[in-house]
Short mmCIF file of C-alpha atoms and ligand atoms in Angstrom, two decimals:
data_model
loop_
_atom_site.label_atom_id
_atom_site.label_comp_id
_atom_site.label_asym_id
_atom_site.label_seq_id
_atom_site.Cartn_x
_atom_site.Cartn_y
_atom_site.Cartn_z
CA MET A 1 -18.11 -9.13 -14.15
CA GLN A 2 -15.57 -10.32 -11.70
CA LEU A 3 -12.42 -8.15 -11.62
CA GLN A 4 -9.09 -9.28 -10.23
CA ILE A 5 -7.52 -6.36 -8.09
CA LEU A 6 -3.85 -6.70 -7.04
CA ALA A 7 -2.39 -5.01 -3.91
CA VAL A 8 1.29 -5.20 -3.38
CA GLY A 9 2.97 -4.55 -0.07
CA ASP A 10 5.80 -1.86 0.62
CA VAL A 11 8.46 -2.07 -1.97
CA VAL A 12 11.82 -1.85 -0.10
CA ALA A 13 14.97 -0.40 -1.64
CA GLU A 14 16.64 -1.20 -4.92
CA GLY A 15 16.40 -5.04 -4.46
CA GLY A 16 12.62 -4.85 -3.93
CA LEU A 17 12.21 -2.36 -6.82
CA ARG A 18 14.10 -4.77 -9.21
CA HIS A 19 12.11 -7.71 -8.06
CA LEU A 20 8.88 -5.81 -8.69
CA GLU A 21 10.04 -4.78 -12.13
CA LYS A 22 10.96 -8.38 -12.89
CA ASN A 23 7.73 -10.03 -11.44
CA LEU A 24 4.75 -7.64 -11.64
CA ARG A 25 3.80 -7.85 -15.35
CA PRO A 26 4.03 -11.73 -15.49
CA LEU A 27 2.05 -11.99 -12.26
CA LYS A 28 -0.56 -9.65 -13.60
CA LYS A 29 -0.88 -11.73 -16.79
CA LEU A 30 -1.04 -15.02 -14.82
CA LYS A 31 -3.72 -13.68 -12.42
CA ASP A 32 -5.70 -11.64 -15.10
CA ILE A 33 -5.29 -8.50 -13.10
CA ALA A 34 -7.46 -5.46 -13.92
CA PHE A 35 -6.02 -2.91 -11.53
CA THR A 36 -2.88 -2.83 -9.46
CA VAL A 37 -2.07 -0.76 -6.27
CA VAL A 38 1.52 -0.84 -5.01
CA ASN A 39 2.63 0.78 -1.68
CA GLY A 40 6.00 2.57 -2.57
CA GLU A 41 6.94 4.27 0.64
CA ASN A 42 10.23 2.37 1.18
CA ALA A 43 11.52 2.39 -2.53
CA ALA A 44 14.49 4.68 -1.19
CA GLY A 45 14.62 2.66 2.16
CA VAL A 46 12.97 5.73 3.93
CA GLY A 47 10.62 7.51 1.30
CA LEU A 48 11.06 7.42 -2.48
CA THR A 49 12.19 9.82 -5.26
CA ARG A 50 10.20 10.79 -8.31
CA GLU A 51 12.22 8.39 -10.44
CA GLN A 52 11.51 5.54 -8.16
CA ALA A 53 7.81 6.32 -8.18
CA GLU A 54 7.86 6.33 -12.00
CA ARG A 55 9.73 3.01 -11.97
CA ILE A 56 6.96 1.49 -9.96
CA TYR A 57 4.40 2.98 -12.20
CA ASP A 58 6.27 1.74 -15.26
CA ALA A 59 6.58 -1.70 -13.74
CA GLY A 60 2.84 -2.01 -13.95
CA ALA A 61 1.21 -0.25 -10.93
CA ASP A 62 -1.89 1.88 -11.65
CA VAL A 63 -1.67 3.56 -8.56
CA VAL A 64 1.28 4.03 -5.92
CA THR A 65 0.25 4.73 -2.30
CA LEU A 66 2.58 5.76 0.56
CA GLY A 67 2.62 6.09 4.32
CA ASN A 68 4.76 7.45 7.26
CA HIS A 69 7.79 7.61 5.18
CA THR A 70 6.00 9.86 2.39
CA PHE A 71 8.47 12.67 2.96
CA GLY A 72 11.61 10.64 3.70
CA LYS A 73 12.83 12.17 0.43
CA MET A 74 11.49 15.77 0.46
CA GLN A 75 11.77 16.13 -3.38
CA ILE A 76 8.69 13.94 -3.66
CA ALA A 77 6.58 16.90 -2.59
CA GLU A 78 6.41 18.39 -6.11
CA ALA A 79 5.66 14.85 -7.63
CA LEU A 80 2.73 14.54 -5.18
CA ASP A 81 1.10 17.34 -6.85
CA ASP A 82 2.05 16.52 -10.39
CA LEU A 83 1.37 12.70 -10.64
CA PRO A 84 -2.43 11.84 -10.42
CA TRP A 85 -1.52 8.20 -9.76
CA LEU A 86 0.69 8.90 -6.69
CA LEU A 87 -1.24 9.20 -3.37
CA ARG A 88 -0.20 9.95 0.25
CA PRO A 89 -2.37 9.36 3.13
CA ALA A 90 -5.47 11.35 2.91
CA ASN A 91 -5.59 12.12 6.56
CA PHE A 92 -2.38 14.06 6.64
CA THR A 93 -3.18 17.58 7.63
CA GLY A 94 -4.30 20.02 5.14
CA ARG A 95 -0.83 21.65 4.80
CA ALA A 96 0.57 18.39 3.06
CA PRO A 97 1.06 18.64 -0.78
CA GLY A 98 -0.67 16.07 -3.00
CA ARG A 99 -3.96 13.93 -2.55
CA GLY A 100 -4.83 10.93 -0.68
CA CYS A 101 -8.11 9.85 -2.51
CA SER A 102 -8.74 9.82 -6.25
CA ILE A 103 -11.07 8.06 -8.74
CA TYR A 104 -9.44 6.52 -11.91
CA ASP A 105 -11.28 5.31 -15.17
CA VAL A 106 -10.65 1.65 -15.98
CA ASN A 107 -12.29 0.81 -19.28
CA GLY A 108 -15.42 2.86 -18.30
CA LEU A 109 -15.37 1.53 -14.49
CA ARG A 110 -14.74 4.18 -11.84
CA VAL A 111 -12.19 2.87 -9.42
CA ARG A 112 -11.63 5.09 -6.25
CA VAL A 113 -8.37 4.51 -4.33
CA LEU A 114 -8.12 5.86 -0.85
CA ASN A 115 -4.73 5.92 1.11
CA LEU A 116 -5.10 6.29 4.95
CA ILE A 117 -2.63 6.50 7.86
CA GLY A 118 -3.23 5.10 11.29
CA ARG A 119 -2.62 7.03 14.33
CA CYS A 120 -2.01 4.22 17.02
CA ASP A 121 1.80 4.05 17.58
CA LEU A 122 2.31 5.70 14.21
CA SER A 123 1.05 9.13 13.20
CA TRP A 124 -0.54 10.81 16.20
CA GLY A 125 -0.69 14.21 14.27
CA ALA A 126 -2.81 12.80 11.50
CA ASP A 127 -6.55 13.55 11.28
CA ASN A 128 -8.88 10.79 12.33
CA PRO A 129 -8.55 8.15 9.59
CA PHE A 130 -12.34 7.00 10.13
CA ALA A 131 -13.61 10.50 9.62
CA ALA A 132 -11.34 11.02 6.63
CA ALA A 133 -12.71 7.78 5.05
CA ASP A 134 -16.19 9.01 5.44
CA LYS A 135 -15.28 12.39 3.77
CA CYS A 136 -13.54 10.63 0.87
CA LEU A 137 -16.31 8.26 0.13
CA LYS A 138 -18.70 11.25 -0.23
CA GLU A 139 -16.42 12.78 -2.93
CA GLY A 140 -17.60 11.71 -6.37
CA GLN A 141 -19.17 8.37 -7.46
CA ALA A 142 -17.24 5.15 -7.93
CA ASP A 143 -18.11 1.45 -8.89
CA ILE A 144 -15.23 0.12 -6.97
CA THR A 145 -13.30 1.56 -3.80
CA LEU A 146 -10.04 0.22 -2.71
CA VAL A 147 -8.39 1.32 0.62
CA ASP A 148 -4.68 1.03 1.60
CA PHE A 149 -4.74 1.53 5.39
CA HIS A 150 -1.16 2.18 6.39
CA ALA A 151 -1.16 1.38 10.08
CA GLU A 152 0.71 -0.19 12.81
CA ALA A 153 -2.06 -1.54 15.18
CA THR A 154 -3.84 -4.64 14.07
CA SER A 155 -6.89 -3.22 16.13
CA GLU A 156 -6.99 -0.08 14.19
CA LYS A 157 -7.12 -2.01 10.81
CA LEU A 158 -9.44 -4.56 11.99
CA ALA A 159 -11.88 -1.80 13.28
CA MET A 160 -11.45 0.04 9.98
CA GLY A 161 -12.57 -3.05 8.25
CA TYR A 162 -15.89 -3.30 10.19
CA TYR A 163 -16.36 0.49 9.89
CA LEU A 164 -16.15 0.34 5.95
CA ASP A 165 -17.69 -3.12 5.55
CA GLY A 166 -20.06 -3.04 2.76
CA ARG A 167 -19.07 0.51 1.78
CA VAL A 168 -15.78 -0.35 0.09
CA SER A 169 -14.69 -3.30 -2.18
CA ALA A 170 -11.34 -4.05 -0.55
CA LEU A 171 -9.40 -2.80 2.42
CA TRP A 172 -5.74 -3.90 3.12
CA GLY A 173 -3.16 -2.91 5.60
CA THR A 174 0.39 -1.95 4.86
CA HIS A 175 3.38 -0.69 6.94
CA THR A 176 4.34 -3.62 9.30
CA HIS A 177 6.10 -5.52 6.32
CA VAL A 178 4.85 -8.67 7.88
CA PRO A 179 1.91 -10.56 6.20
CA THR A 180 -0.94 -11.61 8.24
CA ALA A 181 -2.89 -14.92 7.77
CA ASP A 182 -6.32 -13.35 8.02
CA GLU A 183 -7.50 -12.64 4.44
CA ARG A 184 -11.31 -12.92 4.33
CA VAL A 185 -14.43 -11.29 3.02
CA TYR A 186 -16.11 -9.26 5.78
CA PRO A 187 -19.86 -10.00 6.55
CA LYS A 188 -21.16 -7.08 4.24
CA GLY A 189 -18.77 -7.92 1.45
CA THR A 190 -15.61 -6.07 1.79
CA GLY A 191 -12.47 -7.98 1.04
CA TYR A 192 -9.82 -7.69 3.91
CA LEU A 193 -6.37 -8.44 4.87
CA THR A 194 -4.61 -6.82 7.99
CA ASP A 195 -1.22 -6.54 6.36
CA LEU A 196 0.16 -7.31 2.95
CA GLY A 197 3.69 -7.79 3.94
CA MET A 198 6.47 -6.17 1.76
CA THR A 199 8.35 -6.50 -1.51
CA GLY A 200 12.19 -6.78 -0.59
CA PRO A 201 14.89 -8.92 0.67
CA VAL A 202 14.11 -12.36 2.27
CA GLU A 203 16.99 -12.25 4.56
CA SER A 204 16.33 -9.00 6.34
CA VAL A 205 14.50 -7.36 9.34
CA LEU A 206 11.66 -5.69 7.64
CA GLY A 207 13.94 -4.94 4.69
CA VAL A 208 17.00 -3.75 6.86
CA GLU A 209 20.31 -5.80 6.97
CA PRO A 210 19.97 -8.15 9.92
CA ARG A 211 23.45 -7.27 11.29
CA GLN A 212 22.42 -3.62 11.50
CA SER A 213 19.19 -4.32 13.07
CA VAL A 214 20.74 -6.70 15.69
CA GLU A 215 23.23 -3.98 16.54
CA HIS A 216 20.53 -1.46 16.84
CA PHE A 217 18.71 -3.74 19.37
CA LEU A 218 22.00 -4.21 21.34
CA GLY A 219 21.98 -0.49 21.78
CA GLY A 220 24.82 0.28 19.09
CA LEU A 221 25.32 3.51 17.15
CA PRO A 222 22.38 4.41 15.01
CA GLY A 223 23.08 4.57 11.28
CA ARG A 224 21.27 5.05 7.83
CA TYR A 225 19.38 1.85 7.00
CA ARG A 226 21.09 -0.48 4.76
CA SER A 227 19.08 -2.94 2.83
CA PRO A 228 20.85 -6.34 1.97
CA GLU A 229 21.54 -7.83 -1.34
CA GLY A 230 20.10 -11.30 -2.12
CA PRO A 231 16.85 -12.99 -3.15
CA CYS A 232 13.70 -10.88 -2.66
CA LYS A 233 10.03 -11.70 -2.25
CA LEU A 234 6.87 -9.88 -3.60
CA GLN A 235 4.08 -10.07 -1.02
CA GLY A 236 0.48 -8.87 -1.54
CA ALA A 237 -3.08 -10.11 -2.27
CA VAL A 238 -5.58 -10.48 -5.18
CA PHE A 239 -9.12 -9.40 -4.35
CA THR A 240 -11.86 -10.68 -6.73
CA VAL A 241 -14.39 -7.86 -6.94
CA ASP A 242 -17.93 -8.08 -8.61
CA SER A 243 -18.24 -5.00 -10.75
CA ALA A 244 -22.01 -4.98 -10.44
CA THR A 245 -22.13 -4.79 -6.68
CA GLY A 246 -18.63 -3.33 -6.09
CA LEU A 247 -18.22 -6.17 -3.39
CA CYS A 248 -15.62 -8.73 -2.93
CA THR A 249 -16.08 -12.46 -3.33
CA ALA A 250 -12.66 -13.95 -2.66
CA VAL A 251 -9.17 -12.82 -1.46
CA GLU A 252 -5.87 -14.68 -2.11
CA ARG A 253 -2.61 -13.94 -0.52
CA LEU A 254 0.64 -13.96 -2.65
CA ASP A 255 4.25 -14.57 -1.92
CA ILE A 256 6.12 -14.49 -4.99
CA ARG A 257 10.02 -15.44 -4.67
FE1 FE2 X 1 5.29 2.60 6.98
FE1 FE2 X 2 6.96 0.47 5.03
#
């Protein structure tokens, strides 16, 4: 059986959240989606609250993944322990609350989701994500494995694609908020995309008000990020996965305005 798996890029601020709430269910119906993973690390701009995590889940996500802004709102720490569908990067150190890898039952199919964070120009204190991936893949049995690799460097993401090729169903990148045009199936059957993009305001710099971003680059005073009002986009990808082999046969990029 061919299953459609949807991955959605970083949801940014209230605008992105509302756009997700409005568009996710119709999109899932249109594309016959069996399982949905949404990156929620920017729902509060930097981090997310429990309420925002629950809104993403209620909007139709099966799993919410995070990244370098996991603890932007410290109150999420408790929710990470409570909510089985909320994942933070698995290669955070052992002192972090919550989990980064879990297996979910989807009508009898075992779907493993793994959230990793990159170290290049991002999270130098994290454990090696390649070794962490090996460790997670040894925990339990799954029919399908999905990986959200939250990373800055395209090289680190591409290398992870080759490292996990044939061992996971799909691997996509998040974090840069800019989608890449390299969706493909790797030689041994892993569906891949370097970055999904984001779910947030179209007229923005990665979700931040353009004027504020320009001021920052001009050397002006720093300030709390403001996300602009206005039309939003939902960016992500659909991976077609064969449930018998656990491998991917097609990848389609999405940009829903
Ligand atoms: Fe990030
Ligand atoms: Fe982000």
